[in-house]
Amino acid sequence: MSEDWTSKIPESAQAYLIDRRLDEVECIISDLPGIARGKAVPASKFARQQYFHLPNSIFFQTITGDWGEAAGDEGFIEPDMILRPDYSTATAAPWTGDWTLQVIHDAYDRKGNPIPFSPRNVLKRVVDLYHQQGWKPVVAPEMEFYLVARNLDPAKPIMPMMGRSGRPAAARQAYSMTAVDEFGPVIDDIYDFAEAQGFEIDGITQEGGAGQLEINLRHGDPVKLADEVFYFKRLIREAALRHDCFATFMAKPIGDEPGSAMHIHHSILDKETGKNIFTGPQGGETDAFYSFIGGLQHHLPQVIPLLAPYVNSYRRYVKDHAAPINLEWGRDNRTTGIRVPISDPSSRRVENRVAGMDCNPYLGIAASLAAGYLGLMREERAEKQFRGDAYEGDGDFPRTLGEALDEMDEATGINDVLGAEFCRVYSIVKRTEYEEFLGVISPWEREHLLLNV
C-alpha cells in the first residue's frame, strides 16, 4: 500500500487493515437509482492511479437497464467522465472473501467541472448554496426496510422471512424486542459490518410491518450521511444474504403492510456561531424555522419524483398506513407529512416524512434541503399548525409519477437550485421508466379485466 493515499483514509479503514494486506479497492459512484457503479482494481494499481474513467451514460440508464434519450445536443456518444476518489469515504467491504476497501468517487468532465447529473454532485451543489448564506445544514436520516423470504420468481408475492423461531415474521409488532430478536443473526451481522466500516448506528427497532426494521443514524453533514445510507443499503443486503433472506428497500413491497420511508430530520446552524437558526435567544421558534417549514410545504410537491422515484413509491401514500398523504405540519404528530419532534431548543429540527426508502439518498436529501432553502431565501411562511389526525384531510402532493414529473419540470426555482441539466436528465430517464412500466400487464388486470370488460 502506498503511504501517500492510505494516510488520507479514515481511522476505521486504517484499523481494518492492521496486520492485513489490502487486496482490492472498489472504485464506486452512485447512479440515479442509487446503485453502486464503478470498477474493482488491485490495490497496487489503485495506489498508482489518481482517477479512472466511466462513460457518462451510466446516468442515462433506467432501473431496468434501458436508456433514456437524455444525452443532449451531442447525441449519444458516451463521453468518458473523470472519476476522482474522495479518500474520506474509504471504508471496508467486510463481507468479501479478501481484504477490500470501497472508495466513493466524484465525477468531473475533461475541463474539471462537476458532472451536473451525478447525484453526489447535486447534493454538494445544494449544500454549497447553504454555505454561501453562512448556514450549515445538518440532517439525520432514518432507514426503514424489510427482511423478506428469498423471492426468485417476480410473479410471486413477496413474503415475510422466517424468523429464528421458525415462524414467519409477524406484523403489528412495532417496537417489540421479541420481534427484533427473531432477526438476531441478521442484526448481529449488520452491527458487525457497520462497526468494521466505522458507522455509528443510533438504534435498531422493529417497525409495524412483518419483518420491517428501522435503523437510525446520528445527525451530521448531509453529504457524509448520504454516503452512509448509500453504503448501508449494500451492507444490509449483504448481511441478509448470509442468512438466506433478502433485504428490500422498496417503498411498498407487501400490499397489506406499511411502506418503508427514509425520514429526514433537518436543522440549520449558523456557521459563525454554531447556533441553531431555528431557535431564538430566548429559546423560541424563529422566522427561519417557519420559513423552512413553509419551503417544505410549497416546494416538496415539486421534488416528489426525487422522494418517490418509482411507480411503486406511490403505493406507500395510503391513509392510516404510517405514511403521509399531505404536507400539513404539526408538533409531535406522525400523521402529518412534516413533523416537529420533541426536542430541547438547541436541537430544534424539522422532519420530512414524505421520502421513501427507495429514493437515492443523495437526491432525497438534496430535494428536501432544496425545498427548505427556497423557503428560507423567499421568507415563505408556514401554514397554520395542524392539530389532530391529518389523514382526515385531503392529499396535496402528486400521487402518480407522471403528474409529479410534470410539476418538477415546471418548477423554475427548484430547477435553479438542483441544476437545470440534472432536472432535465432525471425527468427524461424517469419518463422512460414510466413508459416501460405501462408496457407491462399486471396480474390484477388479467384477473379482473380479461373476461369482465
PDB file of C-alpha atoms in Angstrom, residues 85-361:
ATOM      1  CA  PRO A  85     -11.515   9.420  -5.224  1.00  0.00           C
ATOM      2  CA  ASP A  86     -12.772  11.068  -2.050  1.00  0.00           C
ATOM      3  CA  TYR A  87     -10.413   9.347   0.374  1.00  0.00           C
ATOM      4  CA  SER A  88     -12.534  10.396   3.353  1.00  0.00           C
ATOM      5  CA  THR A  89     -15.154   7.869   2.158  1.00  0.00           C
ATOM      6  CA  ALA A  90     -12.809   4.861   2.197  1.00  0.00           C
ATOM      7  CA  THR A  91     -14.386   2.037   4.145  1.00  0.00           C
ATOM      8  CA  ALA A  92     -14.195  -1.723   4.463  1.00  0.00           C
ATOM      9  CA  ALA A  93     -16.196  -4.231   2.447  1.00  0.00           C
ATOM     10  CA  PRO A  94     -16.206  -6.794   5.275  1.00  0.00           C
ATOM     11  CA  TRP A  95     -18.420  -9.358   3.521  1.00  0.00           C
ATOM     12  CA  THR A  96     -15.863 -10.008   0.767  1.00  0.00           C
ATOM     13  CA  GLY A  97     -13.581 -13.033   0.715  1.00  0.00           C
ATOM     14  CA  ASP A  98     -10.425 -10.918   0.647  1.00  0.00           C
ATOM     15  CA  TRP A  99      -9.374  -7.617   2.203  1.00  0.00           C
ATOM     16  CA  THR A 100     -11.201  -4.966   0.221  1.00  0.00           C
ATOM     17  CA  LEU A 101     -11.872  -1.250   0.624  1.00  0.00           C
ATOM     18  CA  GLN A 102     -14.616   0.779  -1.043  1.00  0.00           C
ATOM     19  CA  VAL A 103     -13.965   4.392  -2.068  1.00  0.00           C
ATOM     20  CA  ILE A 104     -16.637   6.773  -3.369  1.00  0.00           C
ATOM     21  CA  HIS A 105     -15.550   8.911  -6.306  1.00  0.00           C
ATOM     22  CA  ASP A 106     -16.761  12.264  -7.638  1.00  0.00           C
ATOM     23  CA  ALA A 107     -17.433  12.789 -11.337  1.00  0.00           C
ATOM     24  CA  TYR A 108     -15.949  15.585 -13.461  1.00  0.00           C
ATOM     25  CA  ASP A 109     -15.783  16.380 -17.152  1.00  0.00           C
ATOM     26  CA  ARG A 110     -12.492  16.822 -19.025  1.00  0.00           C
ATOM     27  CA  LYS A 111     -12.409  20.532 -18.086  1.00  0.00           C
ATOM     28  CA  GLY A 112     -12.657  19.731 -14.392  1.00  0.00           C
ATOM     29  CA  ASN A 113     -16.295  20.770 -13.991  1.00  0.00           C
ATOM     30  CA  PRO A 114     -18.550  18.623 -11.785  1.00  0.00           C
ATOM     31  CA  ILE A 115     -20.899  16.407 -13.815  1.00  0.00           C
ATOM     32  CA  PRO A 116     -24.276  18.087 -13.132  1.00  0.00           C
ATOM     33  CA  PHE A 117     -26.369  14.903 -13.102  1.00  0.00           C
ATOM     34  CA  SER A 118     -24.171  12.953 -10.684  1.00  0.00           C
ATOM     35  CA  PRO A 119     -26.322  12.577  -7.522  1.00  0.00           C
ATOM     36  CA  ARG A 120     -23.474  13.317  -5.105  1.00  0.00           C
ATOM     37  CA  ASN A 121     -22.646  16.481  -7.058  1.00  0.00           C
ATOM     38  CA  VAL A 122     -26.307  17.541  -6.905  1.00  0.00           C
ATOM     39  CA  LEU A 123     -26.283  17.285  -3.105  1.00  0.00           C
ATOM     40  CA  LYS A 124     -22.952  19.099  -2.882  1.00  0.00           C
ATOM     41  CA  ARG A 125     -24.419  21.890  -5.011  1.00  0.00           C
ATOM     42  CA  VAL A 126     -27.355  22.356  -2.631  1.00  0.00           C
ATOM     43  CA  VAL A 127     -25.173  22.221   0.492  1.00  0.00           C
ATOM     44  CA  ASP A 128     -22.875  24.842  -1.048  1.00  0.00           C
ATOM     45  CA  LEU A 129     -25.847  27.185  -1.515  1.00  0.00           C
ATOM     46  CA  TYR A 130     -26.451  26.977   2.243  1.00  0.00           C
ATOM     47  CA  HIS A 131     -22.762  27.645   2.935  1.00  0.00           C
ATOM     48  CA  GLN A 132     -22.876  30.759   0.754  1.00  0.00           C
ATOM     49  CA  GLN A 133     -25.534  32.142   3.108  1.00  0.00           C
ATOM     50  CA  GLY A 134     -23.434  31.382   6.189  1.00  0.00           C
ATOM     51  CA  TRP A 135     -25.511  28.331   7.099  1.00  0.00           C
ATOM     52  CA  LYS A 136     -24.514  24.756   7.857  1.00  0.00           C
ATOM     53  CA  PRO A 137     -27.276  22.192   7.205  1.00  0.00           C
ATOM     54  CA  VAL A 138     -27.419  19.158   9.486  1.00  0.00           C
ATOM     55  CA  VAL A 139     -29.502  16.061   8.746  1.00  0.00           C
ATOM     56  CA  ALA A 140     -30.327  12.735  10.368  1.00  0.00           C
ATOM     57  CA  PRO A 141     -31.887  10.014   8.194  1.00  0.00           C
ATOM     58  CA  GLU A 142     -33.995   7.118   9.434  1.00  0.00           C
ATOM     59  CA  MET A 143     -33.946   3.992   7.269  1.00  0.00           C
ATOM     60  CA  GLU A 144     -36.874   1.583   7.142  1.00  0.00           C
ATOM     61  CA  PHE A 145     -36.606  -1.711   5.275  1.00  0.00           C
ATOM     62  CA  TYR A 146     -37.944  -5.254   5.181  1.00  0.00           C
ATOM     63  CA  LEU A 147     -36.254  -8.591   5.673  1.00  0.00           C
ATOM     64  CA  VAL A 148     -38.195 -10.964   3.428  1.00  0.00           C
ATOM     65  CA  ALA A 149     -38.049 -14.545   2.233  1.00  0.00           C
ATOM     66  CA  ARG A 150     -35.993 -15.111  -0.905  1.00  0.00           C
ATOM     67  CA  ASN A 151     -38.120 -14.208  -3.911  1.00  0.00           C
ATOM     68  CA  LEU A 152     -36.771 -15.931  -7.017  1.00  0.00           C
ATOM     69  CA  ASP A 153     -39.935 -15.606  -9.125  1.00  0.00           C
ATOM     70  CA  PRO A 154     -41.063 -11.978  -9.670  1.00  0.00           C
ATOM     71  CA  ALA A 155     -44.565 -13.260 -10.491  1.00  0.00           C
ATOM     72  CA  LYS A 156     -44.997 -14.423  -6.896  1.00  0.00           C
ATOM     73  CA  PRO A 157     -45.831 -12.097  -3.994  1.00  0.00           C
ATOM     74  CA  ILE A 158     -43.109 -11.070  -1.554  1.00  0.00           C
ATOM     75  CA  MET A 159     -43.439 -12.969   1.725  1.00  0.00           C
ATOM     76  CA  PRO A 160     -42.067 -12.274   5.219  1.00  0.00           C
ATOM     77  CA  MET A 161     -38.886 -14.117   6.147  1.00  0.00           C
ATOM     78  CA  MET A 162     -38.701 -16.984   8.615  1.00  0.00           C
ATOM     79  CA  GLY A 163     -37.536 -15.806  11.998  1.00  0.00           C
ATOM     80  CA  ARG A 164     -35.239 -17.530  14.437  1.00  0.00           C
ATOM     81  CA  SER A 165     -38.255 -19.386  15.891  1.00  0.00           C
ATOM     82  CA  GLY A 166     -39.026 -20.998  12.532  1.00  0.00           C
ATOM     83  CA  ARG A 167     -42.221 -18.960  12.120  1.00  0.00           C
ATOM     84  CA  PRO A 168     -42.783 -16.179   9.561  1.00  0.00           C
ATOM     85  CA  ALA A 169     -42.133 -12.660  10.794  1.00  0.00           C
ATOM     86  CA  ALA A 170     -45.259 -11.211  12.425  1.00  0.00           C
ATOM     87  CA  ALA A 171     -46.863  -7.879  11.608  1.00  0.00           C
ATOM     88  CA  ARG A 172     -48.182  -5.239  14.008  1.00  0.00           C
ATOM     89  CA  GLN A 173     -45.296  -5.742  16.429  1.00  0.00           C
ATOM     90  CA  ALA A 174     -43.842  -2.225  16.403  1.00  0.00           C
ATOM     91  CA  TYR A 175     -41.048  -1.703  18.954  1.00  0.00           C
ATOM     92  CA  SER A 176     -41.238  -5.328  20.096  1.00  0.00           C
ATOM     93  CA  MET A 177     -37.872  -6.562  21.360  1.00  0.00           C
ATOM     94  CA  THR A 178     -39.027 -10.147  20.859  1.00  0.00           C
ATOM     95  CA  ALA A 179     -39.663  -9.357  17.204  1.00  0.00           C
ATOM     96  CA  VAL A 180     -36.173  -7.844  16.906  1.00  0.00           C
ATOM     97  CA  ASP A 181     -34.729 -10.995  18.475  1.00  0.00           C
ATOM     98  CA  GLU A 182     -36.336 -13.025  15.663  1.00  0.00           C
ATOM     99  CA  PHE A 183     -33.838 -11.443  13.274  1.00  0.00           C
ATOM    100  CA  GLY A 184     -30.935 -11.573  15.739  1.00  0.00           C
ATOM    101  CA  PRO A 185     -28.356 -13.235  13.457  1.00  0.00           C
ATOM    102  CA  VAL A 186     -29.002 -10.756  10.624  1.00  0.00           C
ATOM    103  CA  ILE A 187     -28.906  -7.789  13.006  1.00  0.00           C
ATOM    104  CA  ASP A 188     -25.661  -9.065  14.549  1.00  0.00           C
ATOM    105  CA  ASP A 189     -24.042  -9.050  11.110  1.00  0.00           C
ATOM    106  CA  ILE A 190     -25.419  -5.575  10.389  1.00  0.00           C
ATOM    107  CA  TYR A 191     -23.787  -4.301  13.590  1.00  0.00           C
ATOM    108  CA  ASP A 192     -20.520  -6.118  12.831  1.00  0.00           C
ATOM    109  CA  PHE A 193     -20.352  -4.815   9.267  1.00  0.00           C
ATOM    110  CA  ALA A 194     -21.221  -1.279  10.404  1.00  0.00           C
ATOM    111  CA  GLU A 195     -18.504  -1.368  13.069  1.00  0.00           C
ATOM    112  CA  ALA A 196     -15.935  -2.578  10.539  1.00  0.00           C
ATOM    113  CA  GLN A 197     -16.955   0.288   8.249  1.00  0.00           C
ATOM    114  CA  GLY A 198     -16.780   2.897  11.006  1.00  0.00           C
ATOM    115  CA  PHE A 199     -20.502   3.707  11.050  1.00  0.00           C
ATOM    116  CA  GLU A 200     -22.358   4.555  14.240  1.00  0.00           C
ATOM    117  CA  ILE A 201     -25.902   3.196  14.484  1.00  0.00           C
ATOM    118  CA  ASP A 202     -28.127   5.234  16.790  1.00  0.00           C
ATOM    119  CA  GLY A 203     -30.606   2.372  17.204  1.00  0.00           C
ATOM    120  CA  ILE A 204     -32.472  -0.507  15.550  1.00  0.00           C
ATOM    121  CA  THR A 205     -36.186  -1.028  16.154  1.00  0.00           C
ATOM    122  CA  GLN A 206     -38.962  -3.263  14.876  1.00  0.00           C
ATOM    123  CA  GLU A 207     -41.480  -1.317  12.784  1.00  0.00           C
ATOM    124  CA  GLY A 208     -45.155  -2.104  12.110  1.00  0.00           C
ATOM    125  CA  GLY A 209     -44.716  -4.383   9.105  1.00  0.00           C
ATOM    126  CA  ALA A 210     -43.924  -8.096   9.103  1.00  0.00           C
ATOM    127  CA  GLY A 211     -40.135  -8.222   9.083  1.00  0.00           C
ATOM    128  CA  GLN A 212     -39.833  -4.421   8.903  1.00  0.00           C
ATOM    129  CA  LEU A 213     -36.937  -2.793  10.745  1.00  0.00           C
ATOM    130  CA  GLU A 214     -35.708   0.775  11.196  1.00  0.00           C
ATOM    131  CA  ILE A 215     -32.131   1.965  11.632  1.00  0.00           C
ATOM    132  CA  ASN A 216     -31.469   5.491  12.884  1.00  0.00           C
ATOM    133  CA  LEU A 217     -28.188   7.275  12.144  1.00  0.00           C
ATOM    134  CA  ARG A 218     -26.637  10.063  14.168  1.00  0.00           C
ATOM    135  CA  HIS A 219     -27.060  13.568  12.784  1.00  0.00           C
ATOM    136  CA  GLY A 220     -24.304  15.180  10.762  1.00  0.00           C
ATOM    137  CA  ASP A 221     -23.152  16.615   7.443  1.00  0.00           C
ATOM    138  CA  PRO A 222     -25.644  15.888   4.608  1.00  0.00           C
ATOM    139  CA  VAL A 223     -23.057  14.523   2.150  1.00  0.00           C
ATOM    140  CA  LYS A 224     -21.466  12.289   4.792  1.00  0.00           C
ATOM    141  CA  LEU A 225     -24.860  10.949   5.887  1.00  0.00           C
ATOM    142  CA  ALA A 226     -25.926  10.326   2.280  1.00  0.00           C
ATOM    143  CA  ASP A 227     -22.674   8.391   1.782  1.00  0.00           C
ATOM    144  CA  GLU A 228     -23.530   6.286   4.827  1.00  0.00           C
ATOM    145  CA  VAL A 229     -27.063   5.485   3.638  1.00  0.00           C
ATOM    146  CA  PHE A 230     -25.609   4.599   0.206  1.00  0.00           C
ATOM    147  CA  TYR A 231     -23.162   2.231   1.922  1.00  0.00           C
ATOM    148  CA  PHE A 232     -25.768   0.928   4.397  1.00  0.00           C
ATOM    149  CA  LYS A 233     -28.107  -0.302   1.674  1.00  0.00           C
ATOM    150  CA  ARG A 234     -25.378  -2.588   0.381  1.00  0.00           C
ATOM    151  CA  LEU A 235     -24.256  -3.572   3.871  1.00  0.00           C
ATOM    152  CA  ILE A 236     -27.772  -4.608   4.906  1.00  0.00           C
ATOM    153  CA  ARG A 237     -28.361  -6.571   1.696  1.00  0.00           C
ATOM    154  CA  GLU A 238     -25.123  -8.473   2.224  1.00  0.00           C
ATOM    155  CA  ALA A 239     -25.983  -9.259   5.856  1.00  0.00           C
ATOM    156  CA  ALA A 240     -29.401 -10.601   4.800  1.00  0.00           C
ATOM    157  CA  LEU A 241     -27.948 -12.833   2.084  1.00  0.00           C
ATOM    158  CA  ARG A 242     -25.768 -14.525   4.681  1.00  0.00           C
ATOM    159  CA  HIS A 243     -28.950 -15.745   6.358  1.00  0.00           C
ATOM    160  CA  ASP A 244     -30.979 -16.943   3.382  1.00  0.00           C
ATOM    161  CA  CYS A 245     -33.217 -13.898   3.122  1.00  0.00           C
ATOM    162  CA  PHE A 246     -33.439 -10.661   1.153  1.00  0.00           C
ATOM    163  CA  ALA A 247     -33.355  -7.086   2.419  1.00  0.00           C
ATOM    164  CA  THR A 248     -35.572  -4.808   0.349  1.00  0.00           C
ATOM    165  CA  PHE A 249     -35.818  -1.035   0.302  1.00  0.00           C
ATOM    166  CA  MET A 250     -38.905  -0.945  -1.917  1.00  0.00           C
ATOM    167  CA  ALA A 251     -41.348   1.699  -0.751  1.00  0.00           C
ATOM    168  CA  LYS A 252     -44.217  -0.846  -0.681  1.00  0.00           C
ATOM    169  CA  PRO A 253     -43.014  -4.444  -1.003  1.00  0.00           C
ATOM    170  CA  ILE A 254     -46.034  -6.160   0.608  1.00  0.00           C
ATOM    171  CA  GLY A 255     -49.543  -4.973  -0.256  1.00  0.00           C
ATOM    172  CA  ASP A 256     -51.198  -5.149   3.167  1.00  0.00           C
ATOM    173  CA  GLU A 257     -48.196  -3.939   5.150  1.00  0.00           C
ATOM    174  CA  PRO A 258     -46.904  -0.412   5.822  1.00  0.00           C
ATOM    175  CA  GLY A 259     -44.419   1.083   3.385  1.00  0.00           C
ATOM    176  CA  SER A 260     -40.780   1.925   4.098  1.00  0.00           C
ATOM    177  CA  ALA A 261     -39.701   5.541   4.480  1.00  0.00           C
ATOM    178  CA  MET A 262     -36.449   7.436   4.755  1.00  0.00           C
ATOM    179  CA  HIS A 263     -37.496  10.132   7.204  1.00  0.00           C
ATOM    180  CA  ILE A 264     -35.129  13.110   7.051  1.00  0.00           C
ATOM    181  CA  HIS A 265     -34.564  15.348  10.089  1.00  0.00           C
ATOM    182  CA  HIS A 266     -33.112  18.812   9.393  1.00  0.00           C
ATOM    183  CA  SER A 267     -31.642  21.609  11.419  1.00  0.00           C
ATOM    184  CA  ILE A 268     -29.618  24.587  10.190  1.00  0.00           C
ATOM    185  CA  LEU A 269     -26.668  26.059  12.092  1.00  0.00           C
ATOM    186  CA  ASP A 270     -25.115  29.485  11.789  1.00  0.00           C
ATOM    187  CA  LYS A 271     -21.568  28.764  10.564  1.00  0.00           C
ATOM    188  CA  GLU A 272     -20.009  31.518  12.693  1.00  0.00           C
ATOM    189  CA  THR A 273     -21.757  30.881  15.998  1.00  0.00           C
ATOM    190  CA  GLY A 274     -22.678  27.217  15.617  1.00  0.00           C
ATOM    191  CA  LYS A 275     -26.157  28.004  16.922  1.00  0.00           C
ATOM    192  CA  ASN A 276     -29.374  26.567  15.521  1.00  0.00           C
ATOM    193  CA  ILE A 277     -31.084  29.248  13.414  1.00  0.00           C
ATOM    194  CA  PHE A 278     -34.480  27.665  14.184  1.00  0.00           C
ATOM    195  CA  THR A 279     -34.129  28.837  17.799  1.00  0.00           C
ATOM    196  CA  GLY A 280     -34.001  32.426  19.070  1.00  0.00           C
ATOM    197  CA  PRO A 281     -32.019  33.894  22.005  1.00  0.00           C
ATOM    198  CA  GLN A 282     -34.827  33.125  24.454  1.00  0.00           C
ATOM    199  CA  GLY A 283     -35.348  29.587  23.124  1.00  0.00           C
ATOM    200  CA  GLY A 284     -38.370  30.382  20.960  1.00  0.00           C
ATOM    201  CA  GLU A 285     -39.058  29.460  17.359  1.00  0.00           C
ATOM    202  CA  THR A 286     -37.631  31.893  14.792  1.00  0.00           C
ATOM    203  CA  ASP A 287     -38.877  33.220  11.483  1.00  0.00           C
ATOM    204  CA  ALA A 288     -36.300  30.944   9.838  1.00  0.00           C
ATOM    205  CA  PHE A 289     -37.971  27.930  11.466  1.00  0.00           C
ATOM    206  CA  TYR A 290     -41.332  28.820   9.974  1.00  0.00           C
ATOM    207  CA  SER A 291     -39.805  29.741   6.609  1.00  0.00           C
ATOM    208  CA  PHE A 292     -38.079  26.358   6.370  1.00  0.00           C
ATOM    209  CA  ILE A 293     -41.391  24.604   7.044  1.00  0.00           C
ATOM    210  CA  GLY A 294     -43.063  26.923   4.536  1.00  0.00           C
ATOM    211  CA  GLY A 295     -40.463  25.966   1.959  1.00  0.00           C
ATOM    212  CA  LEU A 296     -41.182  22.274   2.503  1.00  0.00           C
ATOM    213  CA  GLN A 297     -44.916  22.876   2.166  1.00  0.00           C
ATOM    214  CA  HIS A 298     -44.566  24.952  -1.008  1.00  0.00           C
ATOM    215  CA  HIS A 299     -41.795  23.058  -2.805  1.00  0.00           C
ATOM    216  CA  LEU A 300     -41.863  19.390  -1.759  1.00  0.00           C
ATOM    217  CA  PRO A 301     -44.645  18.774  -4.333  1.00  0.00           C
ATOM    218  CA  GLN A 302     -42.132  19.906  -6.972  1.00  0.00           C
ATOM    219  CA  VAL A 303     -39.482  17.372  -5.892  1.00  0.00           C
ATOM    220  CA  ILE A 304     -41.728  14.371  -5.282  1.00  0.00           C
ATOM    221  CA  PRO A 305     -40.077  12.484  -8.210  1.00  0.00           C
ATOM    222  CA  LEU A 306     -36.848  12.501  -6.173  1.00  0.00           C
ATOM    223  CA  LEU A 307     -38.558  11.406  -2.947  1.00  0.00           C
ATOM    224  CA  ALA A 308     -40.868   8.887  -4.659  1.00  0.00           C
ATOM    225  CA  PRO A 309     -38.933   7.827  -7.780  1.00  0.00           C
ATOM    226  CA  TYR A 310     -40.882   4.737  -8.950  1.00  0.00           C
ATOM    227  CA  VAL A 311     -44.434   3.699  -9.693  1.00  0.00           C
ATOM    228  CA  ASN A 312     -44.325   1.516  -6.578  1.00  0.00           C
ATOM    229  CA  SER A 313     -43.400   4.562  -4.467  1.00  0.00           C
ATOM    230  CA  TYR A 314     -46.903   5.995  -4.683  1.00  0.00           C
ATOM    231  CA  ARG A 315     -48.462   2.844  -3.225  1.00  0.00           C
ATOM    232  CA  ARG A 316     -46.954   3.877   0.113  1.00  0.00           C
ATOM    233  CA  TYR A 317     -49.085   7.024   0.464  1.00  0.00           C
ATOM    234  CA  VAL A 318     -52.139   5.313   1.936  1.00  0.00           C
ATOM    235  CA  LYS A 319     -54.257   6.639   4.803  1.00  0.00           C
ATOM    236  CA  ASP A 320     -53.562   5.111   8.209  1.00  0.00           C
ATOM    237  CA  HIS A 321     -50.530   3.151   6.988  1.00  0.00           C
ATOM    238  CA  ALA A 322     -47.831   5.255   8.697  1.00  0.00           C
ATOM    239  CA  ALA A 323     -47.176   7.342   5.577  1.00  0.00           C
ATOM    240  CA  PRO A 324     -48.339  10.913   4.923  1.00  0.00           C
ATOM    241  CA  ILE A 325     -50.950  11.901   2.363  1.00  0.00           C
ATOM    242  CA  ASN A 326     -50.426  15.677   2.673  1.00  0.00           C
ATOM    243  CA  LEU A 327     -47.947  18.347   3.733  1.00  0.00           C
ATOM    244  CA  GLU A 328     -49.609  19.576   6.890  1.00  0.00           C
ATOM    245  CA  TRP A 329     -47.176  20.221   9.734  1.00  0.00           C
ATOM    246  CA  GLY A 330     -47.579  19.518  13.407  1.00  0.00           C
ATOM    247  CA  ARG A 331     -45.661  19.123  16.615  1.00  0.00           C
ATOM    248  CA  ASP A 332     -45.014  15.506  17.586  1.00  0.00           C
ATOM    249  CA  ASN A 333     -47.683  14.376  15.090  1.00  0.00           C
ATOM    250  CA  ARG A 334     -46.814  11.365  12.953  1.00  0.00           C
ATOM    251  CA  THR A 335     -49.898  11.704  10.744  1.00  0.00           C
ATOM    252  CA  THR A 336     -48.541  14.894   9.140  1.00  0.00           C
ATOM    253  CA  GLY A 337     -46.069  14.981   6.262  1.00  0.00           C
ATOM    254  CA  ILE A 338     -43.922  17.498   8.158  1.00  0.00           C
ATOM    255  CA  ARG A 339     -43.317  16.819  11.839  1.00  0.00           C
ATOM    256  CA  VAL A 340     -41.557  18.827  14.526  1.00  0.00           C
ATOM    257  CA  PRO A 341     -40.232  16.275  17.052  1.00  0.00           C
ATOM    258  CA  ILE A 342     -39.954  16.936  20.761  1.00  0.00           C
ATOM    259  CA  SER A 343     -36.513  18.391  21.495  1.00  0.00           C
ATOM    260  CA  ASP A 344     -34.704  20.974  23.551  1.00  0.00           C
ATOM    261  CA  PRO A 345     -34.365  24.400  21.874  1.00  0.00           C
ATOM    262  CA  SER A 346     -30.759  23.880  20.739  1.00  0.00           C
ATOM    263  CA  SER A 347     -31.754  20.670  18.944  1.00  0.00           C
ATOM    264  CA  ARG A 348     -34.926  22.010  17.322  1.00  0.00           C
ATOM    265  CA  ARG A 349     -35.423  20.274  13.982  1.00  0.00           C
ATOM    266  CA  VAL A 350     -37.943  19.592  11.237  1.00  0.00           C
ATOM    267  CA  GLU A 351     -38.716  16.090   9.958  1.00  0.00           C
ATOM    268  CA  ASN A 352     -39.719  15.336   6.365  1.00  0.00           C
ATOM    269  CA  ARG A 353     -41.805  12.129   6.439  1.00  0.00           C
ATOM    270  CA  VAL A 354     -42.574  12.063   2.699  1.00  0.00           C
ATOM    271  CA  ALA A 355     -39.380  10.493   1.327  1.00  0.00           C
ATOM    272  CA  GLY A 356     -39.480   6.767   0.602  1.00  0.00           C
ATOM    273  CA  MET A 357     -36.608   4.400   1.354  1.00  0.00           C
ATOM    274  CA  ASP A 358     -36.432   3.632  -2.367  1.00  0.00           C
ATOM    275  CA  CYS A 359     -35.084   7.112  -3.111  1.00  0.00           C
ATOM    276  CA  ASN A 360     -31.443   7.753  -3.901  1.00  0.00           C
ATOM    277  CA  PRO A 361     -30.152   9.128  -0.552  1.00  0.00           C
TER     278      PRO A 361
END
